[in-house]
Structures are given as C-alpha cells and as structure tokens.
mmCIF file with all atom_site columns, C-alpha atoms in Angstrom:
data_model
loop_
_atom_site.group_PDB
_atom_site.id
_atom_site.type_symbol
_atom_site.label_atom_id
_atom_site.label_alt_id
_atom_site.label_comp_id
_atom_site.label_asym_id
_atom_site.label_entity_id
_atom_site.label_seq_id
_atom_site.pdbx_PDB_ins_code
_atom_site.Cartn_x
_atom_site.Cartn_y
_atom_site.Cartn_z
_atom_site.occupancy
_atom_site.B_iso_or_equiv
_atom_site.pdbx_formal_charge
_atom_site.auth_seq_id
_atom_site.auth_comp_id
_atom_site.auth_asym_id
_atom_site.auth_atom_id
_atom_site.pdbx_PDB_model_num
ATOM 1   C CA . MET A 1 1   ? 99.961  114.998 -7.208 1.00 48.00 ? 251 MET A CA 1
ATOM 2   C CA . LYS A 1 2   ? 101.570 112.379 -4.936 1.00 45.00 ? 252 LYS A CA 1
ATOM 3   C CA . ILE A 1 3   ? 100.531 114.360 -1.876 1.00 49.00 ? 253 ILE A CA 1
ATOM 4   C CA . THR A 1 4   ? 96.919  114.504 -3.094 1.00 40.00 ? 254 THR A CA 1
ATOM 5   C CA . ILE A 1 5   ? 96.821  110.739 -3.648 1.00 42.00 ? 255 ILE A CA 1
ATOM 6   C CA . HIS A 1 6   ? 98.360  110.066 -0.223 1.00 38.00 ? 256 HIS A CA 1
ATOM 7   C CA . LEU A 1 7   ? 95.892  112.419 1.446  1.00 38.00 ? 257 LEU A CA 1
ATOM 8   C CA . PHE A 1 8   ? 93.020  110.736 -0.379 1.00 40.00 ? 258 PHE A CA 1
ATOM 9   C CA . PHE A 1 9   ? 94.065  107.257 0.813  1.00 43.00 ? 259 PHE A CA 1
ATOM 10  C CA . LEU A 1 10  ? 94.660  108.573 4.316  1.00 41.00 ? 260 LEU A CA 1
ATOM 11  C CA . LEU A 1 11  ? 91.168  110.085 4.368  1.00 40.00 ? 261 LEU A CA 1
ATOM 12  C CA . VAL A 1 12  ? 89.565  106.862 3.063  1.00 41.00 ? 262 VAL A CA 1
ATOM 13  C CA . THR A 1 13  ? 91.427  104.815 5.682  1.00 44.00 ? 263 THR A CA 1
ATOM 14  C CA . PHE A 1 14  ? 90.372  107.195 8.458  1.00 44.00 ? 264 PHE A CA 1
ATOM 15  C CA . LEU A 1 15  ? 86.722  107.143 7.407  1.00 43.00 ? 265 LEU A CA 1
ATOM 16  C CA . SER A 1 16  ? 86.733  103.345 7.182  1.00 44.00 ? 266 SER A CA 1
ATOM 17  C CA . PHE A 1 17  ? 87.970  102.990 10.753 1.00 42.00 ? 267 PHE A CA 1
ATOM 18  C CA . SER A 1 18  ? 85.650  105.653 12.129 1.00 40.00 ? 268 SER A CA 1
ATOM 19  C CA . GLN A 1 19  ? 82.591  103.942 10.625 1.00 42.00 ? 269 GLN A CA 1
ATOM 20  C CA . ASN A 1 20  ? 83.528  100.586 12.141 1.00 40.00 ? 270 ASN A CA 1
ATOM 21  C CA . SER A 1 21  ? 84.074  102.062 15.590 1.00 38.00 ? 271 SER A CA 1
ATOM 22  C CA . GLU A 1 22  ? 80.632  103.704 15.536 1.00 41.00 ? 272 GLU A CA 1
ATOM 23  C CA . LYS A 1 23  ? 78.925  100.343 15.042 1.00 44.00 ? 273 LYS A CA 1
ATOM 24  C CA . GLU A 1 24  ? 80.752  98.645  17.914 1.00 48.00 ? 274 GLU A CA 1
ATOM 25  C CA . GLY A 1 25  ? 78.747  98.545  21.120 1.00 50.00 ? 275 GLY A CA 1
ATOM 26  C CA . LYS A 1 26  ? 75.450  99.438  19.470 1.00 54.00 ? 276 LYS A CA 1
ATOM 27  C CA . SER A 1 27  ? 72.513  97.064  19.612 1.00 63.00 ? 277 SER A CA 1
ATOM 28  C CA . GLU A 1 28  ? 70.298  96.639  16.612 1.00 78.00 ? 278 GLU A CA 1
ATOM 29  C CA . MET A 1 29  ? 66.692  97.659  17.275 1.00 72.00 ? 279 MET A CA 1
ATOM 30  C CA . ASN A 1 30  ? 63.688  96.680  15.219 1.00 76.00 ? 280 ASN A CA 1
ATOM 31  C CA . PHE A 1 31  ? 60.789  99.104  15.547 1.00 78.00 ? 281 PHE A CA 1
ATOM 32  C CA . TYR A 1 32  ? 57.158  98.035  15.251 1.00 78.00 ? 282 TYR A CA 1
ATOM 33  C CA . GLY A 1 33  ? 54.404  100.655 15.131 1.00 77.00 ? 283 GLY A CA 1
ATOM 34  C CA . GLU A 1 34  ? 55.274  104.285 15.779 1.00 74.00 ? 284 GLU A CA 1
ATOM 35  C CA . GLN A 1 35  ? 59.016  104.905 15.903 1.00 72.00 ? 285 GLN A CA 1
ATOM 36  C CA . PHE A 1 36  ? 60.266  106.903 18.868 1.00 65.00 ? 286 PHE A CA 1
ATOM 37  C CA . SER A 1 37  ? 63.440  108.188 20.413 1.00 64.00 ? 287 SER A CA 1
ATOM 38  C CA . ILE A 1 38  ? 64.542  106.354 23.540 1.00 57.00 ? 288 ILE A CA 1
ATOM 39  C CA . VAL A 1 39  ? 65.703  109.665 24.998 1.00 53.00 ? 289 VAL A CA 1
ATOM 40  C CA . GLU A 1 40  ? 62.413  111.562 24.675 1.00 53.00 ? 290 GLU A CA 1
ATOM 41  C CA . GLU A 1 41  ? 61.449  112.899 28.090 1.00 50.00 ? 291 GLU A CA 1
ATOM 42  C CA . SER A 1 42  ? 57.797  113.572 27.286 1.00 48.00 ? 292 SER A CA 1
ATOM 43  C CA . VAL A 1 43  ? 57.102  109.960 26.353 1.00 62.00 ? 293 VAL A CA 1
ATOM 44  C CA . GLU A 1 44  ? 56.271  107.118 28.728 1.00 87.00 ? 294 GLU A CA 1
ATOM 45  C CA . LEU A 1 45  ? 58.723  104.322 27.979 1.00 89.00 ? 295 LEU A CA 1
ATOM 46  C CA . THR A 1 46  ? 58.888  100.955 29.713 1.00 92.00 ? 296 THR A CA 1
ATOM 47  C CA . LYS A 1 47  ? 61.811  98.591  29.341 1.00 94.00 ? 297 LYS A CA 1
ATOM 48  C CA . GLY A 1 48  ? 61.555  94.870  29.981 1.00 96.00 ? 298 GLY A CA 1
ATOM 49  C CA . GLN A 1 49  ? 62.173  91.346  28.787 1.00 98.00 ? 299 GLN A CA 1
ATOM 50  C CA . ILE A 1 50  ? 59.752  89.451  26.561 1.00 98.00 ? 300 ILE A CA 1
ATOM 51  C CA . ILE A 1 51  ? 58.248  86.311  28.111 1.00 96.00 ? 301 ILE A CA 1
ATOM 52  C CA . SER A 1 52  ? 56.063  85.314  25.157 1.00 95.00 ? 302 SER A CA 1
ATOM 53  C CA . SER A 1 53  ? 54.150  86.648  22.177 1.00 94.00 ? 303 SER A CA 1
ATOM 54  C CA . CYS A 1 54  ? 50.914  85.743  20.410 1.00 92.00 ? 304 CYS A CA 1
ATOM 55  C CA . PRO A 1 55  ? 51.754  82.720  18.244 1.00 91.00 ? 305 PRO A CA 1
ATOM 56  C CA . ASN A 1 56  ? 48.855  83.416  15.838 1.00 90.00 ? 306 ASN A CA 1
ATOM 57  C CA . LYS A 1 57  ? 49.417  87.023  14.754 1.00 91.00 ? 307 LYS A CA 1
ATOM 58  C CA . GLY A 1 58  ? 51.985  88.604  17.050 1.00 93.00 ? 308 GLY A CA 1
ATOM 59  C CA . CYS A 1 59  ? 49.226  90.888  18.365 1.00 93.00 ? 309 CYS A CA 1
ATOM 60  C CA . TRP A 1 60  ? 50.374  90.879  22.033 1.00 94.00 ? 310 TRP A CA 1
ATOM 61  C CA . VAL A 1 61  ? 53.415  90.212  24.201 1.00 96.00 ? 311 VAL A CA 1
ATOM 62  C CA . LYS A 1 62  ? 53.899  89.355  27.858 1.00 95.00 ? 312 LYS A CA 1
ATOM 63  C CA . VAL A 1 63  ? 56.799  91.232  29.398 1.00 97.00 ? 313 VAL A CA 1
ATOM 64  C CA . THR A 1 64  ? 58.572  91.323  32.748 1.00 96.00 ? 314 THR A CA 1
ATOM 65  C CA . SER A 1 65  ? 59.671  94.764  33.867 1.00 92.00 ? 315 SER A CA 1
ATOM 66  C CA . GLY A 1 66  ? 61.396  94.777  37.223 1.00 89.00 ? 316 GLY A CA 1
ATOM 67  C CA . SER A 1 67  ? 59.283  92.477  39.394 1.00 89.00 ? 317 SER A CA 1
ATOM 68  C CA . GLU A 1 68  ? 56.073  93.101  37.431 1.00 89.00 ? 318 GLU A CA 1
ATOM 69  C CA . GLU A 1 69  ? 54.515  91.205  34.567 1.00 92.00 ? 319 GLU A CA 1
ATOM 70  C CA . LEU A 1 70  ? 52.872  93.360  31.907 1.00 94.00 ? 320 LEU A CA 1
ATOM 71  C CA . PHE A 1 71  ? 50.485  92.437  29.123 1.00 93.00 ? 321 PHE A CA 1
ATOM 72  C CA . VAL A 1 72  ? 51.129  94.564  26.031 1.00 96.00 ? 322 VAL A CA 1
ATOM 73  C CA . THR A 1 73  ? 48.733  95.001  23.110 1.00 94.00 ? 323 THR A CA 1
ATOM 74  C CA . PHE A 1 74  ? 49.168  97.316  20.153 1.00 94.00 ? 324 PHE A CA 1
ATOM 75  C CA . LYS A 1 75  ? 47.116  100.445 19.524 1.00 92.00 ? 325 LYS A CA 1
ATOM 76  C CA . ASN A 1 76  ? 44.289  99.821  17.032 1.00 93.00 ? 326 ASN A CA 1
ATOM 77  C CA . TYR A 1 77  ? 45.992  96.543  16.000 1.00 90.00 ? 327 TYR A CA 1
ATOM 78  C CA . ALA A 1 78  ? 48.007  98.782  13.670 1.00 93.00 ? 328 ALA A CA 1
ATOM 79  C CA . PHE A 1 79  ? 51.138  96.639  13.948 1.00 94.00 ? 329 PHE A CA 1
ATOM 80  C CA . PHE A 1 80  ? 52.324  93.238  15.118 1.00 95.00 ? 330 PHE A CA 1
ATOM 81  C CA . VAL A 1 81  ? 55.583  91.775  16.404 1.00 96.00 ? 331 VAL A CA 1
ATOM 82  C CA . PRO A 1 82  ? 57.197  88.523  15.255 1.00 95.00 ? 332 PRO A CA 1
ATOM 83  C CA . LYS A 1 83  ? 55.328  85.430  16.427 1.00 92.00 ? 333 LYS A CA 1
ATOM 84  C CA . ASN A 1 84  ? 58.475  83.425  17.118 1.00 92.00 ? 334 ASN A CA 1
ATOM 85  C CA . GLY A 1 85  ? 62.029  84.003  18.234 1.00 94.00 ? 335 GLY A CA 1
ATOM 86  C CA . ILE A 1 86  ? 61.562  87.059  20.457 1.00 96.00 ? 336 ILE A CA 1
ATOM 87  C CA . ALA A 1 87  ? 61.137  85.416  23.889 1.00 96.00 ? 337 ALA A CA 1
ATOM 88  C CA . GLY A 1 88  ? 63.988  86.486  26.144 1.00 97.00 ? 338 GLY A CA 1
ATOM 89  C CA . LYS A 1 89  ? 64.795  89.598  24.110 1.00 97.00 ? 339 LYS A CA 1
ATOM 90  C CA . GLU A 1 90  ? 64.803  93.090  25.545 1.00 97.00 ? 340 GLU A CA 1
ATOM 91  C CA . ILE A 1 91  ? 61.913  95.381  24.576 1.00 97.00 ? 341 ILE A CA 1
ATOM 92  C CA . ILE A 1 92  ? 61.246  99.097  24.938 1.00 94.00 ? 342 ILE A CA 1
ATOM 93  C CA . ILE A 1 93  ? 57.557  100.009 24.903 1.00 95.00 ? 343 ILE A CA 1
ATOM 94  C CA . LYS A 1 94  ? 56.068  103.433 24.191 1.00 93.00 ? 344 LYS A CA 1
ATOM 95  C CA . GLY A 1 95  ? 52.802  103.746 26.096 1.00 91.00 ? 345 GLY A CA 1
ATOM 96  C CA . ALA A 1 96  ? 51.340  104.277 29.546 1.00 85.00 ? 346 ALA A CA 1
ATOM 97  C CA . VAL A 1 97  ? 51.161  101.449 32.099 1.00 86.00 ? 347 VAL A CA 1
ATOM 98  C CA . GLU A 1 98  ? 47.622  101.057 33.444 1.00 88.00 ? 348 GLU A CA 1
ATOM 99  C CA . ALA A 1 99  ? 45.754  98.718  35.755 1.00 87.00 ? 349 ALA A CA 1
ATOM 100 C CA . ASP A 1 100 ? 43.313  96.763  33.640 1.00 85.00 ? 350 ASP A CA 1
ATOM 101 C CA . THR A 1 101 ? 40.612  94.171  34.147 1.00 90.00 ? 351 THR A CA 1
ATOM 102 C CA . ILE A 1 102 ? 40.639  91.534  31.436 1.00 90.00 ? 352 ILE A CA 1
ATOM 103 C CA . SER A 1 103 ? 37.209  89.990  30.915 1.00 94.00 ? 353 SER A CA 1
ATOM 104 C CA . VAL A 1 104 ? 36.617  86.241  30.841 1.00 95.00 ? 354 VAL A CA 1
ATOM 105 C CA . PRO A 1 105 ? 35.869  86.221  27.068 1.00 95.00 ? 355 PRO A CA 1
ATOM 106 C CA . GLN A 1 106 ? 39.062  88.176  26.381 1.00 93.00 ? 356 GLN A CA 1
ATOM 107 C CA . LEU A 1 107 ? 41.109  85.856  28.634 1.00 93.00 ? 357 LEU A CA 1
ATOM 108 C CA . LYS A 1 108 ? 39.696  82.876  26.751 1.00 94.00 ? 358 LYS A CA 1
ATOM 109 C CA . HIS A 1 109 ? 40.604  84.534  23.444 1.00 92.00 ? 359 HIS A CA 1
ATOM 110 C CA . TYR A 1 110 ? 44.195  85.106  24.618 1.00 89.00 ? 360 TYR A CA 1
ATOM 111 C CA . ALA A 1 111 ? 44.387  81.508  25.887 1.00 92.00 ? 361 ALA A CA 1
ATOM 112 C CA . LEU A 1 112 ? 43.183  80.244  22.498 1.00 91.00 ? 362 LEU A CA 1
ATOM 113 C CA . ASP A 1 113 ? 45.810  82.433  20.782 1.00 87.00 ? 363 ASP A CA 1
ATOM 114 C CA . ALA A 1 114 ? 48.458  80.970  23.081 1.00 86.00 ? 364 ALA A CA 1
ATOM 115 C CA . GLY A 1 115 ? 47.514  77.419  22.057 1.00 89.00 ? 365 GLY A CA 1
ATOM 116 C CA . LYS A 1 116 ? 45.911  76.350  25.338 1.00 91.00 ? 366 LYS A CA 1
ATOM 117 C CA . THR A 1 117 ? 43.706  73.249  25.310 1.00 94.00 ? 367 THR A CA 1
ATOM 118 C CA . LYS A 1 118 ? 39.906  73.399  25.481 1.00 95.00 ? 368 LYS A CA 1
ATOM 119 C CA . GLU A 1 119 ? 40.137  71.982  28.999 1.00 96.00 ? 369 GLU A CA 1
ATOM 120 C CA . GLU A 1 120 ? 42.498  74.756  30.118 1.00 96.00 ? 370 GLU A CA 1
ATOM 121 C CA . ILE A 1 121 ? 40.304  77.406  28.485 1.00 94.00 ? 371 ILE A CA 1
ATOM 122 C CA . SER A 1 122 ? 37.150  76.061  30.151 1.00 95.00 ? 372 SER A CA 1
ATOM 123 C CA . LYS A 1 123 ? 38.785  76.579  33.579 1.00 96.00 ? 373 LYS A CA 1
ATOM 124 C CA . ILE A 1 124 ? 38.868  80.354  33.031 1.00 96.00 ? 374 ILE A CA 1
ATOM 125 C CA . LYS A 1 125 ? 35.972  81.590  35.172 1.00 96.00 ? 375 LYS A CA 1
ATOM 126 C CA . ASN A 1 126 ? 36.985  84.989  36.579 1.00 96.00 ? 376 ASN A CA 1
ATOM 127 C CA . PRO A 1 127 ? 38.238  88.250  35.126 1.00 94.00 ? 377 PRO A CA 1
ATOM 128 C CA . GLN A 1 128 ? 41.867  89.054  35.835 1.00 92.00 ? 378 GLN A CA 1
ATOM 129 C CA . ILE A 1 129 ? 43.287  92.337  37.095 1.00 90.00 ? 379 ILE A CA 1
ATOM 130 C CA . THR A 1 130 ? 46.640  93.046  35.455 1.00 87.00 ? 380 THR A CA 1
ATOM 131 C CA . LYS A 1 131 ? 48.972  95.836  34.540 1.00 90.00 ? 381 LYS A CA 1
ATOM 132 C CA . SER A 1 132 ? 48.872  96.431  30.833 1.00 91.00 ? 382 SER A CA 1
ATOM 133 C CA . ILE A 1 133 ? 50.031  98.758  28.102 1.00 93.00 ? 383 ILE A CA 1
ATOM 134 C CA . VAL A 1 134 ? 48.359  99.649  24.832 1.00 93.00 ? 384 VAL A CA 1
ATOM 135 C CA . ALA A 1 135 ? 51.550  100.479 22.950 1.00 94.00 ? 385 ALA A CA 1
ATOM 136 C CA . ASP A 1 136 ? 51.950  103.141 20.290 1.00 93.00 ? 386 ASP A CA 1
ATOM 137 C CA . GLY A 1 137 ? 55.211  101.484 19.281 1.00 94.00 ? 387 GLY A CA 1
ATOM 138 C CA . VAL A 1 138 ? 57.834  99.041  20.501 1.00 95.00 ? 388 VAL A CA 1
ATOM 139 C CA . ALA A 1 139 ? 61.518  98.441  19.844 1.00 95.00 ? 389 ALA A CA 1
ATOM 140 C CA . ILE A 1 140 ? 62.907  94.926  20.194 1.00 96.00 ? 390 ILE A CA 1
ATOM 141 C CA . ILE A 1 141 ? 66.642  94.801  20.804 1.00 92.00 ? 391 ILE A CA 1
ATOM 142 C CA . ASN A 1 142 ? 68.397  91.954  19.013 1.00 84.00 ? 392 ASN A CA 1
#
C-alpha cells in the first residue's frame, strides 16, 4: 500500500512538472477567422508586425512584412480583430499577397475609419497601388 501511495505522488509530481515545462517558451496566439496550422505547406502564410488597425470595427490592419507594407482585410467581413492594443504585435496571416489598386472612395472610407480629418480626406485624389491580402484567418501573437 505504501508503495502505491508513493508511486501515485511521484506520478502526480512528474506530471505537474511536465505540464509546466510544456508551457514555457510558447507564445499565446489568438485566432480570428478561420483557424490554421502554422506548419501547413499548402497554405500561403505571411508573418509581420501590426502597424495599426481599424479603430471603428477592427475590419482591417496595416502590417509590415520584411520591407513591405501590406493592407489586410478579412474575407467577407466574417471576422474582425481588436480595435485597440494590437499595434506592434506579431501577426500571421493566411491568404495570398496580391497587388491591388485601392479606389479613391475606398481610400476615403479607410481614412474616415482611421479618424482622419475632413481636410486630410479631401486631399485624397488618386487611387493607390498597394500590396494587400484578403485574409481567411489571422493569428495575433501576444
């Protein structure tokens, strides 16, 4: 009986330490939209750092990836990211990077979302060619 009790406590102690060591070194990820595995080879994933997000709904983010700036929207507006507190965080985006022309009305809409003044918005006269992603899902690393 004593041996069984000692083995039980030894097992509980071992499991307690093994669970703690698994958590060390891992980053917490919050998924928005379609969840995905970051090791899937058939999926186009882009990693970057968040510059800003839509302060109204969280319906877009601006991201730097390498030396490029990307504008990320979310497929069918099916999900949103937090409006505040994500600038500077790392993000993994599931979706294809494409060259895109953003129309003047759409640029004005994004500027309005970003809280730009009427004067700043009225200065938008030309469409803008950017690299963008319509994301199926994103993971923000805390």
